[in-house]
Short mmCIF file of C-alpha atoms and ligand atoms in Angstrom, two decimals:
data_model
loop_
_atom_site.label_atom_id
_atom_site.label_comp_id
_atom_site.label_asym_id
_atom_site.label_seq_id
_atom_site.Cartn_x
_atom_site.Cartn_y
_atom_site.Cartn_z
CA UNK A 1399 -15.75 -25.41 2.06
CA UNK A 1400 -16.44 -24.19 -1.28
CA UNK A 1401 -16.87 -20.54 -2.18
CA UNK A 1402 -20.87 -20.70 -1.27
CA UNK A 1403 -20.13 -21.35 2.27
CA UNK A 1404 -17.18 -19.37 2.84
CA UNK A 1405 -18.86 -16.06 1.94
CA UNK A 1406 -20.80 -16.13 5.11
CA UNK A 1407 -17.60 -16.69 7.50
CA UNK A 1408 -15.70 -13.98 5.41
CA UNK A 1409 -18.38 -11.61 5.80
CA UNK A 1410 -18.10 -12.12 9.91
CA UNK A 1411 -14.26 -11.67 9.81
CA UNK A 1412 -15.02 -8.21 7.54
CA UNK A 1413 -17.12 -7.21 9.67
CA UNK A 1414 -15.12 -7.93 12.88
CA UNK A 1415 -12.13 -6.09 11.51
CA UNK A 1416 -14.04 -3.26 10.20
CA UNK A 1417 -15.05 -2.69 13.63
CA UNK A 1418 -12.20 -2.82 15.33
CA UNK A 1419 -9.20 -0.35 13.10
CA UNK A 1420 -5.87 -0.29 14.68
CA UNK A 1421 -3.07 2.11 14.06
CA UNK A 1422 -0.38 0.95 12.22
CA UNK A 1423 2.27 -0.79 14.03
CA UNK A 1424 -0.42 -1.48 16.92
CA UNK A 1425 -2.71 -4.36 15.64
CA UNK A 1426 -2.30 -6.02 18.81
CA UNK A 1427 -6.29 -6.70 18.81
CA UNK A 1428 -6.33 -8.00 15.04
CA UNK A 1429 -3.04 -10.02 15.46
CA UNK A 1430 -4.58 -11.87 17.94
CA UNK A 1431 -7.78 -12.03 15.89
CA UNK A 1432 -6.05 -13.58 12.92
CA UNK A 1433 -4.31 -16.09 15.15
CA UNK A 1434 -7.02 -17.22 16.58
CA UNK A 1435 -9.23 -17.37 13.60
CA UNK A 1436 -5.91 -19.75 12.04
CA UNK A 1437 -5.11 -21.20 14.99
CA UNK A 1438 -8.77 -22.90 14.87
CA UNK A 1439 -8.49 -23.83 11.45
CA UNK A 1440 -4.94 -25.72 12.55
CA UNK A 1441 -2.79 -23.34 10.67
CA UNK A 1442 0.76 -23.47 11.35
CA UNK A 1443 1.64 -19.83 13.01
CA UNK A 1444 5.64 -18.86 12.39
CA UNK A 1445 7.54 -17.82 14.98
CA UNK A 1446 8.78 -14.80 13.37
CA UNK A 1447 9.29 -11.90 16.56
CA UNK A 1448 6.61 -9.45 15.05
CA UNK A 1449 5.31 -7.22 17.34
CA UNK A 1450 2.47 -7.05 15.12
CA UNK A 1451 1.10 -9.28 12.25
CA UNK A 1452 1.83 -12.33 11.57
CA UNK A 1453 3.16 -15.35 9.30
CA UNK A 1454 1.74 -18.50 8.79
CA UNK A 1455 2.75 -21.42 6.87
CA UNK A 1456 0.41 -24.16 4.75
CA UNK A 1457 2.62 -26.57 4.25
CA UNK A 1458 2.69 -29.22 1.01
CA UNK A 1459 1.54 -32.36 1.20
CA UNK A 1460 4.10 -33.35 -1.77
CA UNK A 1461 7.84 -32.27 -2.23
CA UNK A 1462 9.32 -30.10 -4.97
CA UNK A 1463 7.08 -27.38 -5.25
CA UNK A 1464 7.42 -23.51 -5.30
CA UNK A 1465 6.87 -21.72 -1.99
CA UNK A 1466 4.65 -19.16 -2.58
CA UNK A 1467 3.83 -16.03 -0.10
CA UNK A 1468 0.26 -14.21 -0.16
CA UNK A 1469 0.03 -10.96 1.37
CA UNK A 1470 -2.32 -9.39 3.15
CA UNK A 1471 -1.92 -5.58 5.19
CA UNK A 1472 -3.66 -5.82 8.34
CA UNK A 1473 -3.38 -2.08 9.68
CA UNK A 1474 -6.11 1.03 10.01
CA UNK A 1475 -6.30 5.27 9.00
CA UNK A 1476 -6.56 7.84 11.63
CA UNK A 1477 -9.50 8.60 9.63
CA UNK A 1478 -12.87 9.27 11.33
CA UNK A 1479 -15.48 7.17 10.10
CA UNK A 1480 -18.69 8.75 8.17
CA UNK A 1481 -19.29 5.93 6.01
CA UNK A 1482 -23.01 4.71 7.62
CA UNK A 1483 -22.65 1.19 7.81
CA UNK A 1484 -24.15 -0.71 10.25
CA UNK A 1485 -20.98 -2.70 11.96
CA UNK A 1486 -18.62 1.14 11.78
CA UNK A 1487 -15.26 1.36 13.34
CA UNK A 1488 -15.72 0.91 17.56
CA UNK A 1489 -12.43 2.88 17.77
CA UNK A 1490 -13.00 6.40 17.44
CA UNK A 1491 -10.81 8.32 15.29
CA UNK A 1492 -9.66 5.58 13.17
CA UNK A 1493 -10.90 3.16 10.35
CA UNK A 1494 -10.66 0.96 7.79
CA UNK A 1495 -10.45 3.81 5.00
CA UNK A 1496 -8.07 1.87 2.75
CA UNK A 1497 -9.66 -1.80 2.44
CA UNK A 1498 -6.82 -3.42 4.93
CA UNK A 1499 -9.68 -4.87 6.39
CA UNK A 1500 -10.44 -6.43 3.28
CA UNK A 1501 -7.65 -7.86 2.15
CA UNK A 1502 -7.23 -9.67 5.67
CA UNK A 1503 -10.89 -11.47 5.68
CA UNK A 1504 -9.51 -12.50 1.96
CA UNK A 1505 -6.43 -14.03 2.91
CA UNK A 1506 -8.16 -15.53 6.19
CA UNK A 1507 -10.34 -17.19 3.72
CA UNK A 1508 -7.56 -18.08 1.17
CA UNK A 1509 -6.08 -19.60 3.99
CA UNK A 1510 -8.88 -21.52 4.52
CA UNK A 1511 -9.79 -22.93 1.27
CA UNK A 1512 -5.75 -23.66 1.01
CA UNK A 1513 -5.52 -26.03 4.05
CA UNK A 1514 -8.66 -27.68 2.39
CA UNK A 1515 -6.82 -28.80 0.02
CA UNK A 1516 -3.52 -29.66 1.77
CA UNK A 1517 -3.62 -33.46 0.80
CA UNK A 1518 -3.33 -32.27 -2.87
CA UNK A 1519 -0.86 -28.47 -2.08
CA UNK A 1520 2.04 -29.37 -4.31
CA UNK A 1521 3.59 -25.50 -2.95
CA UNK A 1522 4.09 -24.78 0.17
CA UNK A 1523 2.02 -21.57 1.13
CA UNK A 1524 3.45 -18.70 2.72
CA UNK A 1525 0.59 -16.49 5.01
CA UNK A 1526 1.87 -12.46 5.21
CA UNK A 1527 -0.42 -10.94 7.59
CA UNK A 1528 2.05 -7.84 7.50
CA UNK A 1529 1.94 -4.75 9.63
CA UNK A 1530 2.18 -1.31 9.13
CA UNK A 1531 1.48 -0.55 5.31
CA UNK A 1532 0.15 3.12 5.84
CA UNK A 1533 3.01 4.56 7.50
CA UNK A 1534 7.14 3.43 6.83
CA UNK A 1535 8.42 -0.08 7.85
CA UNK A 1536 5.90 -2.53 7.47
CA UNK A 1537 7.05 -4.42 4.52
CA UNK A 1538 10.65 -4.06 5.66
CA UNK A 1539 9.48 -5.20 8.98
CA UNK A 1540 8.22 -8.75 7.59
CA UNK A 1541 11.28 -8.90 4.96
CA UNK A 1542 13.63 -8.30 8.26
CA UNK A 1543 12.33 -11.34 9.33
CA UNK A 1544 13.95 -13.24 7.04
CA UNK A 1545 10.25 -15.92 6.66
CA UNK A 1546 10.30 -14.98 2.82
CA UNK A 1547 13.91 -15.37 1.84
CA UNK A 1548 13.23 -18.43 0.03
CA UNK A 1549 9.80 -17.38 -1.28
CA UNK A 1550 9.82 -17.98 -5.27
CA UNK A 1551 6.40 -15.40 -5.89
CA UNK A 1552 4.58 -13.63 -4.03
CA UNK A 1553 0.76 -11.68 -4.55
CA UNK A 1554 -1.23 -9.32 -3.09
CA UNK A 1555 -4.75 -7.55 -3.57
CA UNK A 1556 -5.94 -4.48 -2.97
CA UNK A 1557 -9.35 -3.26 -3.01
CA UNK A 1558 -10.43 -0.93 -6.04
CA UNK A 1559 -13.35 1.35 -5.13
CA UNK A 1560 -13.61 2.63 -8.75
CA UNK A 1561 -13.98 -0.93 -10.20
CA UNK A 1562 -17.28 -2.91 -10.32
CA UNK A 1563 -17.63 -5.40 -7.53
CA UNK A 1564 -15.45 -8.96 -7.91
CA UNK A 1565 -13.83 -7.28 -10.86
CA UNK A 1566 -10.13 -8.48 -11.22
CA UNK A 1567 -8.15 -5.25 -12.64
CA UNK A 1568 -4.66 -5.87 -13.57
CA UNK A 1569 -1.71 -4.12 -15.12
CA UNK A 1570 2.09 -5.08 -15.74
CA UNK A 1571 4.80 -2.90 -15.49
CA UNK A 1572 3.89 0.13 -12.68
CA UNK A 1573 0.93 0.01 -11.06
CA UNK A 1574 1.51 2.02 -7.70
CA UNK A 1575 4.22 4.70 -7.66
CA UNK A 1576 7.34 5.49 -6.38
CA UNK A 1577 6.94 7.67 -3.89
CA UNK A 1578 9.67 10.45 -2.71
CA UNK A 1579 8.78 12.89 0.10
CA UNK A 1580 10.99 15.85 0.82
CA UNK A 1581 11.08 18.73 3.68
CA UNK A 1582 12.86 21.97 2.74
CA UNK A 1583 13.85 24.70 5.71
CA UNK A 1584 14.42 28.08 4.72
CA UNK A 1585 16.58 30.07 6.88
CA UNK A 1586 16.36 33.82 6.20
CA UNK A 1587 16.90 36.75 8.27
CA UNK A 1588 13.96 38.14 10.20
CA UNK A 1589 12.64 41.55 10.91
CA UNK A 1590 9.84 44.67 10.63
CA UNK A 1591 7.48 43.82 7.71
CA UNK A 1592 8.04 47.51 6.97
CA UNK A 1593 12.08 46.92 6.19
CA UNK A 1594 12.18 44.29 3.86
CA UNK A 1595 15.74 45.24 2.55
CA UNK A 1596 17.25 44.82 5.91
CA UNK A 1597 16.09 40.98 6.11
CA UNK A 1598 16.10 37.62 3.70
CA UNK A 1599 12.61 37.05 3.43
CA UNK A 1600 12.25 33.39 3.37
CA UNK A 1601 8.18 33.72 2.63
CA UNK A 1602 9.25 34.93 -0.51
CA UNK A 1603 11.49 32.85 -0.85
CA UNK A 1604 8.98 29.52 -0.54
CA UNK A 1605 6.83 30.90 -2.66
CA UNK A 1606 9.31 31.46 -5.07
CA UNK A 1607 10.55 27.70 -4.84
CA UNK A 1608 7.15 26.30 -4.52
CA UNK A 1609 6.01 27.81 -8.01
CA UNK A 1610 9.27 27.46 -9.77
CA UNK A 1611 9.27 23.84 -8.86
CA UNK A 1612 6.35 22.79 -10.85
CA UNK A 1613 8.41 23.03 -13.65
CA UNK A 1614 10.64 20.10 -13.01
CA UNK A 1615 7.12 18.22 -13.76
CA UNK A 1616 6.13 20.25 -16.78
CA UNK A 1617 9.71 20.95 -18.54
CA UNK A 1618 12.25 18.87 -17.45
CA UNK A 1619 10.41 15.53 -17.08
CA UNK A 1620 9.20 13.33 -19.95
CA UNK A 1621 5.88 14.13 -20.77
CA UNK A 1622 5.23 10.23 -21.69
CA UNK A 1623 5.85 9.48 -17.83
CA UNK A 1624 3.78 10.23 -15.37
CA UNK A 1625 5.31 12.38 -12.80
CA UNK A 1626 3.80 14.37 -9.84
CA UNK A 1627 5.25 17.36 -7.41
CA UNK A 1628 2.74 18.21 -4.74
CA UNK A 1629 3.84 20.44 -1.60
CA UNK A 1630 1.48 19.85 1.20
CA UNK A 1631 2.06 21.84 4.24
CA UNK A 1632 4.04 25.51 4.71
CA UNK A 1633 4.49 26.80 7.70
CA UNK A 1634 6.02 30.32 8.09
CA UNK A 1635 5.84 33.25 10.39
CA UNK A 1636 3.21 34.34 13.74
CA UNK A 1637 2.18 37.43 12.52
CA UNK A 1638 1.60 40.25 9.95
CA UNK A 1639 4.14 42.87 10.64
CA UNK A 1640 6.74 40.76 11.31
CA UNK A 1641 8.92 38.62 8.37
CA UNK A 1642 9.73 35.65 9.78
CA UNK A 1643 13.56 33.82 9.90
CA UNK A 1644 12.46 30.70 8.92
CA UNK A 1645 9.95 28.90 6.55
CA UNK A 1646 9.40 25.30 6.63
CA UNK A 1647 7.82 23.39 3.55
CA UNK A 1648 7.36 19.73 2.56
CA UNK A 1649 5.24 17.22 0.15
CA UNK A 1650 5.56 14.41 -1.96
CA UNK A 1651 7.07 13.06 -5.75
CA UNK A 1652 5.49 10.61 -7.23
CA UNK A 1653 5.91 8.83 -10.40
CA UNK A 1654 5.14 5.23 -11.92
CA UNK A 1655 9.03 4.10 -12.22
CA UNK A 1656 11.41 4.48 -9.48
CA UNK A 1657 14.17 6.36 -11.61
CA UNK A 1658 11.62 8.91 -12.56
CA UNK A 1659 10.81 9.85 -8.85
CA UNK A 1660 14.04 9.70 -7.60
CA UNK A 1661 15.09 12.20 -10.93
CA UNK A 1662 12.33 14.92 -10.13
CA UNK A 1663 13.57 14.81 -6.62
CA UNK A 1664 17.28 15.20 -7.14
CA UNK A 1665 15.90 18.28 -9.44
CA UNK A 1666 14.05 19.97 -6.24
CA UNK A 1667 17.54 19.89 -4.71
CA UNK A 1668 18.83 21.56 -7.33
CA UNK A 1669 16.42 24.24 -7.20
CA UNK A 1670 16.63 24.39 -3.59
CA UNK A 1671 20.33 25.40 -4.37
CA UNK A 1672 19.19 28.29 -7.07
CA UNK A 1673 16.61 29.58 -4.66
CA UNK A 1674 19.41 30.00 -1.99
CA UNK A 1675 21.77 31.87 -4.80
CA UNK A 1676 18.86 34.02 -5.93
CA UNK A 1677 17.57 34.93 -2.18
CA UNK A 1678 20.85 34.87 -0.74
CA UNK A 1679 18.74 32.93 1.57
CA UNK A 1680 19.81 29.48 3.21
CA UNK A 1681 17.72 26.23 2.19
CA UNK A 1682 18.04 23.06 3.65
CA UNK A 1683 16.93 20.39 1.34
CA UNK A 1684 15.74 16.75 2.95
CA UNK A 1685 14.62 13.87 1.36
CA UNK A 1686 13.79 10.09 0.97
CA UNK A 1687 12.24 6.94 -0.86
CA UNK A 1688 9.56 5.81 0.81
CA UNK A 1689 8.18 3.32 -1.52
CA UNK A 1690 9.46 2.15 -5.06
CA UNK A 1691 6.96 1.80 -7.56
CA UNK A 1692 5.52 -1.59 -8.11
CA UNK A 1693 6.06 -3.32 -10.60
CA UNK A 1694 4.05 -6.43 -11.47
CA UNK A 1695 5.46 -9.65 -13.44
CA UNK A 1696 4.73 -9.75 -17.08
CA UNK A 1697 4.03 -13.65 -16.96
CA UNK A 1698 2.40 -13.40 -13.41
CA UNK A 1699 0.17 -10.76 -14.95
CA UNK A 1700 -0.91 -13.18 -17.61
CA UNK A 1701 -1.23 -16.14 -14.93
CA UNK A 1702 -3.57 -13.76 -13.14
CA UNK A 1703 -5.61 -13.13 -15.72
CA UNK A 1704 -5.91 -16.84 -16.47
CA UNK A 1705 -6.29 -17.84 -13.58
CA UNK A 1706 -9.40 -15.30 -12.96
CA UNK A 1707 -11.04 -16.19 -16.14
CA UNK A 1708 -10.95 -19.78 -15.11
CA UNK A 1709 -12.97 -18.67 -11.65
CA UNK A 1710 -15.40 -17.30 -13.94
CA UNK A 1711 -14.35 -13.69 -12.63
CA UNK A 1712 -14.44 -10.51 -14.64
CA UNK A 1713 -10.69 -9.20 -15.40
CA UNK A 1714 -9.97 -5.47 -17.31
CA UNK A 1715 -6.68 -4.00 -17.39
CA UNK A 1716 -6.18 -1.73 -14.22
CA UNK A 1717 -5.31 2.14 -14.43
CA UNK A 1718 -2.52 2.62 -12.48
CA UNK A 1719 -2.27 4.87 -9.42
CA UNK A 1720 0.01 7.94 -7.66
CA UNK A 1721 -0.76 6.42 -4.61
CA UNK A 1722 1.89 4.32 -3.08
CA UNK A 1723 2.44 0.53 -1.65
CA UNK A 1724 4.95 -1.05 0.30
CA UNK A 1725 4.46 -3.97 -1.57
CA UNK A 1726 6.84 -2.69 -3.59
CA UNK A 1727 9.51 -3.60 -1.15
CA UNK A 1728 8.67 -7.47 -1.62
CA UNK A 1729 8.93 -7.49 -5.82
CA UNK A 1730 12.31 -5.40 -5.04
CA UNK A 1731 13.32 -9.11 -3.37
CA UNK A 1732 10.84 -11.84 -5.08
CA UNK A 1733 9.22 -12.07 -8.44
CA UNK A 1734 5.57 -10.04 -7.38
CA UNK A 1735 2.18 -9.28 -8.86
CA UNK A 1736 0.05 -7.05 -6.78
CA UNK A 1737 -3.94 -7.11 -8.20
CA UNK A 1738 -6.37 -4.46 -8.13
CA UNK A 1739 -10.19 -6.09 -6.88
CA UNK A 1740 -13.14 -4.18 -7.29
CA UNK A 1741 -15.23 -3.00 -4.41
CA UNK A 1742 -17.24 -0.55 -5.87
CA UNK A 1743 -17.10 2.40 -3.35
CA UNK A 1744 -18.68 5.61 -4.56
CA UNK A 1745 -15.94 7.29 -2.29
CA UNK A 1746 -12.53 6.93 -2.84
CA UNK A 1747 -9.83 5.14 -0.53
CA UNK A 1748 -8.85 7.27 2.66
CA UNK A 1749 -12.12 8.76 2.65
CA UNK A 1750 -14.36 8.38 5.38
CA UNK A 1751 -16.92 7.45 3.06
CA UNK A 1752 -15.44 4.82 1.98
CA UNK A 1753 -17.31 1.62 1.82
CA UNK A 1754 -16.06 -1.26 0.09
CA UNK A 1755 -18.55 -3.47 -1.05
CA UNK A 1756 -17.93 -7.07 0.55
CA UNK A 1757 -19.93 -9.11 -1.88
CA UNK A 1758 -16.67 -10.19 -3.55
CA UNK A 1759 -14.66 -11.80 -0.42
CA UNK A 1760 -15.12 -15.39 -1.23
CA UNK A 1761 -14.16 -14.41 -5.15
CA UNK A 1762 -10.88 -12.84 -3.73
CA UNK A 1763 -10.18 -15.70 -1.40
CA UNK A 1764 -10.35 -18.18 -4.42
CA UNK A 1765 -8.39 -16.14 -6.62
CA UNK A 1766 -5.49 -15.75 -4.14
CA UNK A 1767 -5.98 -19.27 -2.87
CA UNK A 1768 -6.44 -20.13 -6.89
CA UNK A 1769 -2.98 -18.53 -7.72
CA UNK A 1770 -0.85 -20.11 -4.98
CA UNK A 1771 -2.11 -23.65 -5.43
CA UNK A 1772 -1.51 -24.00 -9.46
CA UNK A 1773 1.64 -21.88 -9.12
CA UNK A 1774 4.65 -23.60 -10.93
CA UNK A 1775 7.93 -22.48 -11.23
CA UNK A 1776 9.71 -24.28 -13.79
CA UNK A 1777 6.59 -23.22 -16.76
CA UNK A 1778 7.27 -19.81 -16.04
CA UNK A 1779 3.93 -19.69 -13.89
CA UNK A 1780 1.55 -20.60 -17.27
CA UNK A 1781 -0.05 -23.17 -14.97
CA UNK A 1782 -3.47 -21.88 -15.70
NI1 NI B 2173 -4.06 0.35 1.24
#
């Protein structure tokens, strides 16, 4: 099946998926799509205890080779589609907003093209259909799993909508952030709007923190890295005579290296503690990582990029992104390059607008397939 005949196949399995969006952590319906669509092409199916997703194994015809994982995330947005398209999402209330849908017809036909060529697979291929990747767990959920512990490399793709169709955009170093969240209670004491002096407003108080805090972006971090604070919901208050005892706020930091995230956040603490002194006011600061920043392989960046080129595919260097991936979690454990594929959407991801233009399935599928056949360990992955 060469990349000619596979486009048609990919297309139904995009379509199929598109139509059909499950929340994260139940893809029971496109788990049991994926095995069956692998199951018919006699793909070996892990037994790994998922609830959701799924890992398969292509294994090598010859010994001594690297094993290699591909990754795919398989999971929906409680978005509402508005996109237009002719096969939109059956399930009301949630789509495909973020290309997951994508990235699974690509591996499906990476798969494919894989066990193809199993008479000649010198690495044995790891299959990640992975859970989860919108919300916390996902990654960890596959890693707990322990299928990839001996995994040598691993890649992903995930669609650009900014990027000309089939275009293959890569960066080393950060390409999706770190990404910190935070939630900060304010305790104060409440009373009669009129009295002020005889409570601890703590609606003056979040404001206060909330426009103090930008600072920690604009004078305490390095202006060279790229470092965002964004608070995102406030709540506070019923009324407008009364002041309120507590205020609640939270949001996210995000940053392209890990230390740089987890820096500005340890900073919001600290001003958490100021705005207490200064309001006499008590503020309960909360906080976690939920993704490190990716951070792709120098030499699998260049392996990409040859390994595109050879495909005949267009490659330009990627600009990175605030938004986060748990793929993160896998280069934390095994060398990792996560690439950027064009879809050409005139909305952006999460929209739902968004439309990601399939025309480039069967160039994705070769590239990932591409990657993990040549892969070699020992020459430092310059295979291509
Ligand atoms: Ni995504």
């Amino acid at each position: 099946m060469n990349e000619l005949t596979i486009q048609p196949l990919l297309e139904e399995h995009f379509f199929w998926l598109h139509r059909h969006p499950e929340q994260s952590y139940f893809e029971h319906e496109t788990t049991a799509y994926i095995k069956h669509a692998l199951g018919k092409a006699n793909i070996e199916i892990l037994n790994t205890g998922l609830k959701t997703g799924l890992v398969a194994l292509i294994s090598a015809a010859r010994k001594n080779g690297a094993l290699v994982a591909l990754r795919a995330d398989i999971d929906a947005l409680p978005v509402t589609e508005e996109s237009g398209c002719d096969y939109a999402s059956q399930n009301n209330g949630f789509m495909h907003a973020c290309g997951h849908d994508f990235h699974t017809a690509a591996l499906l036909g990476a798969a494919l093209l894989l066990k193809q060529k199993q008479a000649e697979l010198v690495n044995d291929v790891l299959l990640v259909f992975q859970p989860a990747e919108e919300v916390s767990g996902g990654a960890e959920s596959v890693l707990a799993t322990g299928a990839l512990d001996k995994a040598n490399v691993i890649f992903g793709l995930h669609v650009a909508p900014d990027y000309p169709c089939g275009t293959v955009a890569l960066k080393s170093g950060g390409t999706f952030a770190a990404v910190s969240a935070f939630k900060i209670t304010i305790k104060g004491k409440g009373g009669h709007a009129a009295m002020p002096q005889l409570c601890r407003d703590p609606v003056v108080a979040a404001a206060a923190l909330i426009m103090a805090a930008q600072t920690i972006i604009s004078r305490t971090s390095d202006p060279l890295d790229s470092v965002v604070l964004s608070f995102t919901h406030i709540e506070a208050g019923k009324t407008w005579n009364v002041i309120p005892e507590t205020a609640f706020v939270e949001g996210t930091i995000r940053a392209l290296g890990t230390k740089e995230a987890q820096s500005a956040t340890k900073k919001l603490g600290a001003f958490c503690k100021a705005i207490e002194l200064s309001h006499e006011i008590e503020c309960n600061f909360d906080s976690w990582l939920d993704a490190p920043a990716t951070n792709n392989d120098v030499e699998l960046t260049r392996y990409a990029e040859l390994t595109a080129g050879k495909l005949g595919l267009n490659v330009t260097a990627y600009k990175p992104t605030m938004a986060g991936e748990d793929f993160a979690l896998y280069q934390e454990k095994i060398r990792g390059l996560f690439i950027n594929f064009g879809v050409e959407s005139a909305s952006a991801l999460h929209h739902p607008a968004f439309r990601a233009n399939y025309k480039g399935l069967s160039d994705a599928a070769r590239l990932l397939a591409e990657l993990a056949f040549n892969f070699k360990e020992d020459k430092n992955a310059r295979a291509a």
